[in-house]
PDB file of C-alpha atoms in Angstrom:
ATOM      1  CA  MET D   1     -20.164  52.051 -34.809  1.00 55.00           C
ATOM      2  CA  LYS D   2     -23.674  53.047 -33.929  1.00 52.00           C
ATOM      3  CA  PRO D   3     -25.323  50.694 -31.204  1.00 49.00           C
ATOM      4  CA  ALA D   4     -28.046  49.948 -33.646  1.00 51.00           C
ATOM      5  CA  LYS D   5     -25.538  49.009 -36.373  1.00 49.00           C
ATOM      6  CA  LEU D   6     -23.533  46.983 -33.999  1.00 43.00           C
ATOM      7  CA  HIS D   7     -26.478  45.197 -32.531  1.00 49.00           C
ATOM      8  CA  CYS D   8     -27.510  44.324 -36.318  1.00 45.00           C
ATOM      9  CA  TRP D   9     -23.984  43.299 -37.135  1.00 45.00           C
ATOM     10  CA  ILE D  10     -23.697  41.039 -34.031  1.00 42.00           C
ATOM     11  CA  LEU D  11     -27.034  39.359 -34.803  1.00 44.00           C
ATOM     12  CA  GLY D  12     -26.022  38.704 -38.481  1.00 49.00           C
ATOM     13  CA  TRP D  13     -22.838  36.901 -37.284  1.00 48.00           C
ATOM     14  CA  PHE D  14     -24.789  34.997 -34.993  1.00 42.00           C
ATOM     15  CA  SER D  15     -27.366  33.890 -37.343  1.00 46.00           C
ATOM     16  CA  VAL D  16     -24.304  32.682 -39.748  1.00 40.00           C
ATOM     17  CA  ALA D  17     -22.673  30.834 -37.067  1.00 44.00           C
ATOM     18  CA  LEU D  18     -26.025  29.088 -35.652  1.00 38.00           C
ATOM     19  CA  CYS D  19     -26.600  27.980 -39.628  1.00 40.00           C
ATOM     20  CA  CYS D  20     -23.266  26.556 -39.857  1.00 40.00           C
ATOM     21  CA  TRP D  21     -23.664  24.601 -36.772  1.00 40.00           C
ATOM     22  CA  CYS D  22     -26.974  23.162 -37.603  1.00 39.00           C
ATOM     23  CA  THR D  23     -25.654  22.423 -41.162  1.00 35.00           C
ATOM     24  CA  SER D  24     -22.723  20.402 -39.466  1.00 35.00           C
ATOM     25  CA  ASP D  25     -24.812  18.765 -37.264  1.00 35.00           C
ATOM     26  CA  LYS D  26     -26.944  17.310 -40.049  1.00 33.00           C
ATOM     27  CA  ILE D  27     -24.143  16.186 -41.976  1.00 29.00           C
ATOM     28  CA  THR D  28     -22.558  14.532 -38.965  1.00 33.00           C
ATOM     29  CA  GLN D  29     -26.035  12.626 -38.456  1.00 36.00           C
ATOM     30  CA  SER D  30     -26.679  12.103 -42.078  1.00 40.00           C
ATOM     31  CA  ASP D  31     -26.577   8.657 -43.761  1.00 45.00           C
ATOM     32  CA  ASN D  32     -23.278   9.315 -45.920  1.00 47.00           C
ATOM     33  CA  HIS D  33     -21.204   9.806 -42.611  1.00 51.00           C
ATOM     34  CA  PRO D  34     -18.982   7.035 -42.544  1.00 54.00           C
ATOM     35  CA  HIS D  35     -19.787   6.094 -38.985  1.00 63.00           C
ATOM     36  CA  THR D  36     -23.378   5.807 -39.791  1.00 83.00           C
ATOM     37  CA  TRP D  37     -24.982   2.414 -39.678  1.00 92.00           C
ATOM     38  CA  LYS D  38     -28.245   1.008 -40.112  1.00 92.00           C
ATOM     39  CA  LYS D  39     -28.139  -2.684 -39.089  1.00 95.00           C
ATOM     40  CA  LEU D  40     -26.201  -5.355 -37.171  1.00 97.00           C
ATOM     41  CA  TYR D  41     -24.626  -8.857 -38.484  1.00 98.00           C
ATOM     42  CA  LEU D  42     -24.472 -11.306 -35.616  1.00 98.00           C
ATOM     43  CA  ALA D  43     -22.112 -13.644 -37.712  1.00 98.00           C
ATOM     44  CA  HIS D  44     -21.807 -17.633 -36.534  1.00 98.00           C
ATOM     45  CA  HIS D  45     -19.147 -19.577 -37.871  1.00 97.00           C
ATOM     46  CA  TRP D  46     -18.724 -23.312 -38.311  1.00 97.00           C
ATOM     47  CA  PRO D  47     -15.563 -24.199 -36.532  1.00 95.00           C
ATOM     48  CA  VAL D  48     -14.756 -27.106 -38.647  1.00 94.00           C
ATOM     49  CA  THR D  49     -14.977 -24.790 -41.492  1.00 94.00           C
ATOM     50  CA  VAL D  50     -12.427 -22.261 -40.145  1.00 92.00           C
ATOM     51  CA  CYS D  51     -10.070 -24.769 -39.426  1.00 90.00           C
ATOM     52  CA  LYS D  52     -10.381 -26.427 -43.059  1.00 87.00           C
ATOM     53  CA  MET D  53      -9.416 -22.861 -44.327  1.00 86.00           C
ATOM     54  CA  SER D  54      -6.181 -22.634 -42.214  1.00 79.00           C
ATOM     55  CA  ALA D  55      -3.234 -24.552 -41.260  1.00 65.00           C
ATOM     56  CA  ASN D  56      -3.117 -22.688 -37.795  1.00 66.00           C
ATOM     57  CA  ASP D  57      -2.828 -24.155 -34.264  1.00 68.00           C
ATOM     58  CA  CYS D  58      -6.500 -25.643 -34.892  1.00 81.00           C
ATOM     59  CA  GLN D  59      -6.924 -28.366 -32.496  1.00 77.00           C
ATOM     60  CA  ASP D  60     -10.294 -30.226 -31.575  1.00 84.00           C
ATOM     61  CA  PRO D  61     -12.452 -27.356 -32.942  1.00 90.00           C
ATOM     62  CA  PRO D  62     -16.036 -27.062 -31.167  1.00 93.00           C
ATOM     63  CA  GLU D  63     -18.640 -29.299 -32.635  1.00 94.00           C
ATOM     64  CA  TYR D  64     -21.277 -26.223 -32.500  1.00 97.00           C
ATOM     65  CA  TRP D  65     -21.489 -22.711 -34.119  1.00 98.00           C
ATOM     66  CA  THR D  66     -19.658 -19.976 -32.520  1.00 98.00           C
ATOM     67  CA  ILE D  67     -19.660 -16.284 -32.557  1.00 98.00           C
ATOM     68  CA  HIS D  68     -17.614 -14.636 -35.405  1.00 97.00           C
ATOM     69  CA  GLY D  69     -18.925 -11.264 -34.432  1.00 97.00           C
ATOM     70  CA  LEU D  70     -21.149  -8.373 -34.222  1.00 98.00           C
ATOM     71  CA  TRP D  71     -20.834  -5.975 -37.218  1.00 97.00           C
ATOM     72  CA  PRO D  72     -22.529  -2.750 -37.762  1.00 96.00           C
ATOM     73  CA  ASP D  73     -22.773  -2.516 -41.674  1.00 91.00           C
ATOM     74  CA  LYS D  74     -20.962   0.278 -43.539  1.00 79.00           C
ATOM     75  CA  THR D  75     -18.428   1.119 -40.903  1.00 80.00           C
ATOM     76  CA  GLU D  76     -15.174  -0.048 -39.509  1.00 87.00           C
ATOM     77  CA  GLU D  77     -12.485   1.130 -36.982  1.00 91.00           C
ATOM     78  CA  CYS D  78     -14.475   3.865 -35.607  1.00 94.00           C
ATOM     79  CA  ASN D  79     -12.125   5.161 -32.981  1.00 94.00           C
ATOM     80  CA  ARG D  80      -8.730   3.998 -32.984  1.00 93.00           C
ATOM     81  CA  THR D  81      -7.852   5.596 -29.849  1.00 95.00           C
ATOM     82  CA  TRP D  82     -10.277   3.296 -27.905  1.00 97.00           C
ATOM     83  CA  HIS D  83      -8.244   0.122 -27.353  1.00 96.00           C
ATOM     84  CA  PHE D  84      -9.360  -3.377 -26.058  1.00 97.00           C
ATOM     85  CA  ASN D  85      -9.147  -3.956 -22.315  1.00 97.00           C
ATOM     86  CA  VAL D  86     -10.036  -7.530 -21.296  1.00 97.00           C
ATOM     87  CA  THR D  87     -10.694  -6.408 -17.842  1.00 97.00           C
ATOM     88  CA  GLU D  88     -13.449  -4.786 -18.794  1.00 98.00           C
ATOM     89  CA  ILE D  89     -15.232  -8.312 -19.755  1.00 98.00           C
ATOM     90  CA  LYS D  90     -13.699 -10.293 -16.987  1.00 96.00           C
ATOM     91  CA  ASP D  91     -17.104 -11.482 -15.554  1.00 98.00           C
ATOM     92  CA  LEU D  92     -17.813 -12.798 -19.293  1.00 98.00           C
ATOM     93  CA  MET D  93     -14.579 -14.926 -19.447  1.00 96.00           C
ATOM     94  CA  SER D  94     -16.371 -18.182 -19.333  1.00 96.00           C
ATOM     95  CA  ASP D  95     -19.217 -17.327 -22.068  1.00 97.00           C
ATOM     96  CA  MET D  96     -16.305 -15.991 -24.152  1.00 97.00           C
ATOM     97  CA  ARG D  97     -14.261 -18.754 -24.104  1.00 94.00           C
ATOM     98  CA  HIS D  98     -17.088 -21.119 -24.898  1.00 96.00           C
ATOM     99  CA  TYR D  99     -19.258 -19.136 -27.200  1.00 97.00           C
ATOM    100  CA  TRP D 100     -16.740 -16.847 -28.813  1.00 97.00           C
ATOM    101  CA  PRO D 101     -13.296 -18.788 -29.129  1.00 94.00           C
ATOM    102  CA  ASP D 102     -10.807 -18.349 -31.094  1.00 92.00           C
ATOM    103  CA  VAL D 103     -10.948 -21.345 -33.087  1.00 90.00           C
ATOM    104  CA  LEU D 104      -7.387 -20.810 -34.626  1.00 87.00           C
ATOM    105  CA  HIS D 105      -5.712 -20.789 -31.520  1.00 82.00           C
ATOM    106  CA  SER D 106      -6.027 -23.173 -28.826  1.00 72.00           C
ATOM    107  CA  SER D 107      -4.804 -21.110 -25.945  1.00 74.00           C
ATOM    108  CA  LEU D 108      -7.711 -19.965 -23.587  1.00 70.00           C
ATOM    109  CA  ASN D 109      -5.335 -17.001 -22.522  1.00 74.00           C
ATOM    110  CA  ARG D 110      -5.313 -15.700 -26.094  1.00 83.00           C
ATOM    111  CA  THR D 111      -7.329 -12.381 -26.544  1.00 94.00           C
ATOM    112  CA  GLN D 112      -6.141 -11.090 -29.775  1.00 94.00           C
ATOM    113  CA  PHE D 113      -9.346 -12.199 -31.563  1.00 95.00           C
ATOM    114  CA  TRP D 114     -11.795 -10.224 -29.179  1.00 97.00           C
ATOM    115  CA  LYS D 115      -9.255  -7.426 -29.343  1.00 96.00           C
ATOM    116  CA  HIS D 116     -10.128  -7.551 -33.224  1.00 95.00           C
ATOM    117  CA  GLU D 117     -13.455  -7.499 -33.117  1.00 97.00           C
ATOM    118  CA  TRP D 118     -13.723  -4.728 -30.558  1.00 98.00           C
ATOM    119  CA  GLU D 119     -11.333  -2.370 -32.261  1.00 96.00           C
ATOM    120  CA  LYS D 120     -12.749  -3.192 -35.978  1.00 96.00           C
ATOM    121  CA  HIS D 121     -16.343  -3.383 -35.229  1.00 97.00           C
ATOM    122  CA  GLY D 122     -17.403  -2.701 -31.526  1.00 97.00           C
ATOM    123  CA  THR D 123     -15.973   0.793 -31.395  1.00 97.00           C
ATOM    124  CA  CYS D 124     -18.603   1.596 -34.410  1.00 96.00           C
ATOM    125  CA  ALA D 125     -21.522  -0.403 -32.761  1.00 97.00           C
ATOM    126  CA  ALA D 126     -20.655   1.665 -29.764  1.00 96.00           C
ATOM    127  CA  THR D 127     -22.630   4.427 -31.341  1.00 94.00           C
ATOM    128  CA  LEU D 128     -25.714   2.719 -29.708  1.00 95.00           C
ATOM    129  CA  GLN D 129     -26.329   3.205 -26.162  1.00 97.00           C
ATOM    130  CA  VAL D 130     -26.672  -0.507 -25.241  1.00 97.00           C
ATOM    131  CA  LEU D 131     -23.453  -1.110 -27.106  1.00 98.00           C
ATOM    132  CA  ASN D 132     -21.498   1.827 -25.750  1.00 97.00           C
ATOM    133  CA  SER D 133     -18.754  -0.003 -23.944  1.00 98.00           C
ATOM    134  CA  GLN D 134     -16.712  -2.941 -24.074  1.00 98.00           C
ATOM    135  CA  ARG D 135     -18.941  -4.807 -21.722  1.00 98.00           C
ATOM    136  CA  LYS D 136     -22.141  -3.936 -22.921  1.00 98.00           C
ATOM    137  CA  TYR D 137     -20.971  -4.843 -26.782  1.00 98.00           C
ATOM    138  CA  PHE D 138     -19.355  -8.539 -25.900  1.00 98.00           C
ATOM    139  CA  GLY D 139     -22.386  -9.071 -23.317  1.00 98.00           C
ATOM    140  CA  LYS D 140     -25.028  -8.043 -25.753  1.00 98.00           C
ATOM    141  CA  ALA D 141     -23.613 -10.218 -28.373  1.00 98.00           C
ATOM    142  CA  LEU D 142     -23.724 -13.201 -25.854  1.00 98.00           C
ATOM    143  CA  GLU D 143     -27.166 -12.262 -25.257  1.00 98.00           C
ATOM    144  CA  LEU D 144     -28.140 -12.383 -28.653  1.00 98.00           C
ATOM    145  CA  TYR D 145     -26.318 -15.567 -29.489  1.00 98.00           C
ATOM    146  CA  GLN D 146     -28.233 -17.403 -27.087  1.00 98.00           C
ATOM    147  CA  HIS D 147     -31.450 -15.734 -28.186  1.00 98.00           C
ATOM    148  CA  VAL D 148     -30.992 -17.078 -31.641  1.00 98.00           C
ATOM    149  CA  ASP D 149     -29.910 -20.247 -30.739  1.00 98.00           C
ATOM    150  CA  LEU D 150     -28.696 -21.501 -34.073  1.00 98.00           C
ATOM    151  CA  ASN D 151     -27.278 -24.943 -32.785  1.00 98.00           C
ATOM    152  CA  SER D 152     -30.934 -25.981 -31.336  1.00 97.00           C
ATOM    153  CA  CYS D 153     -32.761 -24.652 -34.554  1.00 97.00           C
ATOM    154  CA  LEU D 154     -30.295 -26.609 -37.201  1.00 98.00           C
ATOM    155  CA  VAL D 155     -30.753 -29.914 -35.006  1.00 97.00           C
ATOM    156  CA  LYS D 156     -34.631 -29.632 -34.832  1.00 97.00           C
ATOM    157  CA  ALA D 157     -34.492 -28.829 -38.613  1.00 97.00           C
ATOM    158  CA  GLY D 158     -32.726 -32.345 -38.845  1.00 97.00           C
ATOM    159  CA  ILE D 159     -29.717 -30.573 -40.269  1.00 97.00           C
ATOM    160  CA  LYS D 160     -26.694 -32.231 -38.569  1.00 97.00           C
ATOM    161  CA  PRO D 161     -23.048 -32.420 -39.665  1.00 97.00           C
ATOM    162  CA  SER D 162     -23.026 -35.313 -42.099  1.00 95.00           C
ATOM    163  CA  SER D 163     -20.933 -36.874 -44.798  1.00 93.00           C
ATOM    164  CA  SER D 164     -23.950 -36.495 -47.047  1.00 94.00           C
ATOM    165  CA  TYR D 165     -25.241 -33.328 -48.638  1.00 97.00           C
ATOM    166  CA  TYR D 166     -27.594 -30.892 -48.331  1.00 98.00           C
ATOM    167  CA  GLN D 167     -29.794 -28.387 -50.585  1.00 97.00           C
ATOM    168  CA  MET D 168     -28.795 -25.296 -49.666  1.00 98.00           C
ATOM    169  CA  THR D 169     -32.529 -24.196 -50.376  1.00 97.00           C
ATOM    170  CA  ALA D 170     -33.325 -26.435 -47.822  1.00 97.00           C
ATOM    171  CA  ILE D 171     -31.314 -25.150 -45.295  1.00 98.00           C
ATOM    172  CA  LYS D 172     -32.511 -21.468 -46.321  1.00 97.00           C
ATOM    173  CA  GLU D 173     -36.228 -22.454 -45.943  1.00 97.00           C
ATOM    174  CA  ALA D 174     -35.571 -24.199 -42.468  1.00 97.00           C
ATOM    175  CA  LEU D 175     -33.931 -21.145 -41.300  1.00 98.00           C
ATOM    176  CA  THR D 176     -36.578 -18.853 -42.559  1.00 97.00           C
ATOM    177  CA  ARG D 177     -39.646 -20.911 -41.324  1.00 97.00           C
ATOM    178  CA  PHE D 178     -37.900 -20.918 -37.889  1.00 97.00           C
ATOM    179  CA  TYR D 179     -37.046 -17.068 -37.532  1.00 98.00           C
ATOM    180  CA  GLY D 180     -39.282 -15.601 -40.048  1.00 97.00           C
ATOM    181  CA  VAL D 181     -36.168 -13.762 -41.492  1.00 97.00           C
ATOM    182  CA  MET D 182     -33.834 -14.586 -44.218  1.00 96.00           C
ATOM    183  CA  PRO D 183     -30.000 -14.841 -42.759  1.00 97.00           C
ATOM    184  CA  LYS D 184     -27.121 -14.630 -44.983  1.00 97.00           C
ATOM    185  CA  ILE D 185     -25.322 -17.663 -45.229  1.00 98.00           C
ATOM    186  CA  GLN D 186     -21.658 -18.081 -46.654  1.00 97.00           C
ATOM    187  CA  CYS D 187     -19.880 -21.111 -47.803  1.00 97.00           C
ATOM    188  CA  LEU D 188     -16.279 -22.088 -48.919  1.00 95.00           C
ATOM    189  CA  PRO D 189     -16.746 -22.941 -52.851  1.00 95.00           C
ATOM    190  CA  PRO D 190     -15.719 -26.429 -54.055  1.00 93.00           C
ATOM    191  CA  GLU D 191     -12.115 -27.248 -54.247  1.00 86.00           C
ATOM    192  CA  GLU D 192     -10.401 -28.914 -57.340  1.00 88.00           C
ATOM    193  CA  GLY D 193     -11.760 -32.247 -57.299  1.00 88.00           C
ATOM    194  CA  GLU D 194     -14.846 -31.369 -55.416  1.00 89.00           C
ATOM    195  CA  LYS D 195     -18.533 -30.927 -56.240  1.00 94.00           C
ATOM    196  CA  ALA D 196     -19.824 -29.386 -53.158  1.00 96.00           C
ATOM    197  CA  GLN D 197     -19.686 -26.019 -51.294  1.00 97.00           C
ATOM    198  CA  THR D 198     -18.921 -26.105 -47.525  1.00 96.00           C
ATOM    199  CA  ILE D 199     -20.925 -23.985 -45.092  1.00 98.00           C
ATOM    200  CA  GLY D 200     -19.093 -21.674 -42.965  1.00 97.00           C
ATOM    201  CA  GLN D 201     -21.026 -18.883 -41.835  1.00 98.00           C
ATOM    202  CA  ILE D 202     -24.561 -17.664 -40.909  1.00 98.00           C
ATOM    203  CA  GLU D 203     -25.213 -14.237 -40.023  1.00 98.00           C
ATOM    204  CA  PHE D 204     -28.214 -12.991 -38.800  1.00 98.00           C
ATOM    205  CA  CYS D 205     -29.126  -9.340 -39.103  1.00 98.00           C
ATOM    206  CA  PHE D 206     -30.759  -7.035 -36.239  1.00 98.00           C
ATOM    207  CA  THR D 207     -32.110  -3.506 -36.324  1.00 97.00           C
ATOM    208  CA  LYS D 208     -30.955  -0.774 -34.242  1.00 96.00           C
ATOM    209  CA  GLU D 209     -33.481  -1.820 -31.996  1.00 97.00           C
ATOM    210  CA  LEU D 210     -31.980  -5.330 -31.959  1.00 97.00           C
ATOM    211  CA  GLN D 211     -34.882  -6.978 -33.627  1.00 98.00           C
ATOM    212  CA  LEU D 212     -34.371  -9.645 -36.064  1.00 98.00           C
ATOM    213  CA  ARG D 213     -34.738  -8.453 -39.621  1.00 97.00           C
ATOM    214  CA  ASN D 214     -33.688  -9.732 -43.191  1.00 97.00           C
ATOM    215  CA  CYS D 215     -30.360  -9.394 -44.317  1.00 94.00           C
ATOM    216  CA  THR D 216     -31.032  -8.302 -47.900  1.00 83.00           C
ATOM    217  CA  ALA D 217     -30.673  -4.884 -48.316  1.00 66.00           C
ATOM    218  CA  LEU D 218     -33.218  -2.630 -48.849  1.00 57.00           C
ATOM    219  CA  LYS D 219     -33.709   0.058 -51.208  1.00 55.00           C
ATOM    220  CA  GLY D 220     -31.251   3.007 -50.006  1.00 57.00           C
ATOM    221  CA  GLU D 221     -29.178   0.611 -48.042  1.00 56.00           C
ATOM    222  CA  SER D 222     -25.699  -0.403 -48.772  1.00 55.00           C
ATOM    223  CA  GLU D 223     -24.607  -4.038 -49.180  1.00 54.00           C
ATOM    224  CA  PRO D 224     -24.012  -6.436 -46.631  1.00 49.00           C
ATOM    225  CA  VAL D 225     -20.547  -6.165 -45.154  1.00 51.00           C
ATOM    226  CA  PRO D 226     -17.779  -8.388 -46.676  1.00 49.00           C
ATOM    227  CA  ALA D 227     -17.349 -11.767 -45.519  1.00 47.00           C
ATOM    228  CA  ASP D 228     -14.706 -11.013 -43.061  1.00 49.00           C
ATOM    229  CA  LEU D 229     -12.903 -14.115 -43.130  1.00 56.00           C
ATOM    230  CA  LYS D 230     -10.137 -14.820 -45.423  1.00 57.00           C
ATOM    231  CA  LEU D 231      -7.415 -17.381 -44.484  1.00 52.00           C
ATOM    232  CA  GLY D 232      -4.385 -17.609 -47.028  1.00 48.00           C
ATOM    233  CA  THR D 233      -6.277 -18.136 -50.411  1.00 49.00           C
ATOM    234  CA  GLU D 234      -9.620 -19.455 -48.970  1.00 73.00           C
ATOM    235  CA  GLU D 235     -12.385 -17.242 -48.617  1.00 89.00           C
ATOM    236  CA  LEU D 236     -16.274 -17.322 -47.622  1.00 94.00           C
ATOM    237  CA  SER D 237     -18.465 -16.035 -50.323  1.00 95.00           C
ATOM    238  CA  VAL D 238     -22.529 -16.214 -50.499  1.00 95.00           C
ATOM    239  CA  CYS D 239     -23.611 -19.908 -50.801  1.00 97.00           C
ATOM    240  CA  SER D 240     -24.760 -21.052 -54.105  1.00 96.00           C
ATOM    241  CA  ASP D 241     -28.466 -22.360 -54.252  1.00 97.00           C
ATOM    242  CA  THR D 242     -27.548 -24.867 -56.866  1.00 97.00           C
ATOM    243  CA  LEU D 243     -24.523 -26.446 -55.623  1.00 97.00           C
ATOM    244  CA  PRO D 244     -24.955 -29.580 -53.062  1.00 97.00           C
ATOM    245  CA  THR D 245     -23.797 -27.983 -49.559  1.00 98.00           C
ATOM    246  CA  TYR D 246     -21.272 -30.055 -47.161  1.00 97.00           C
ATOM    247  CA  TYR D 247     -21.900 -29.732 -43.477  1.00 97.00           C
ATOM    248  CA  PRO D 248     -18.555 -31.244 -42.335  1.00 95.00           C
ATOM    249  CA  SER D 249     -18.177 -33.037 -39.180  1.00 93.00           C
ATOM    250  CA  GLN D 250     -14.452 -33.256 -38.654  1.00 81.00           C
ATOM    251  CA  VAL D 251     -11.591 -31.232 -40.176  1.00 69.00           C
ATOM    252  CA  GLN D 252     -10.294 -33.856 -42.429  1.00 59.00           C
ATOM    253  CA  ASP D 253     -12.804 -36.438 -43.393  1.00 45.00           C
ATOM    254  CA  HIS D 254     -13.474 -35.149 -46.550  1.00 41.00           C
ATOM    255  CA  LYS D 255     -11.446 -34.722 -49.662  1.00 41.00           C
TER     256      LYS D 255
END
């Protein structure tokens, strides 16, 4: 092959390869890629309701909202080889046990709940630099939890565990007024013989810059992730605005 033709042949193949590489990179970064996400959900759950959903080892649940998880939308289990290592969060253990306890299992040495949250959600959140290690992921979730301070907000709004019922619209209005955004609120539907739904989970949404935003899906976005809390036949769903809402103070004080 003549040098001129060889040069053109090499240049042609290089151009094709470069085009393919660029196209591949665009596909990897596109919104349709399975590991691409747009917002984070910081899920708080009410331990008394969690215990109501399960007959597990649920003893003296905390009487404050605790962390369920920090979840990117659209993605789960992004790296099954990145296993949970509790030694990476050993300096967080005191706060983890207090604010992110395994409500269903009373043992302080149990780490299965955190393992589940990291492997299902944390490995996906780790595409963000500020969350790209187990220490960063759990530490940032604790930081956001403290920033939101849901427990204080509800108390200031006069919304406390009670045998009386609340209107869901009043709870939403109080939260929206306080935070300036609409969270996602989930309840247990009424059981047979009950007239009220039971509040169980409140999720706050954050942008990738970790700024609060509405949880409602914008045009072109996915629907929110599932409730991620199903115990036996009990499952949370988005609360109804029309049903009275029960905010229980004890596990078995309401039938």
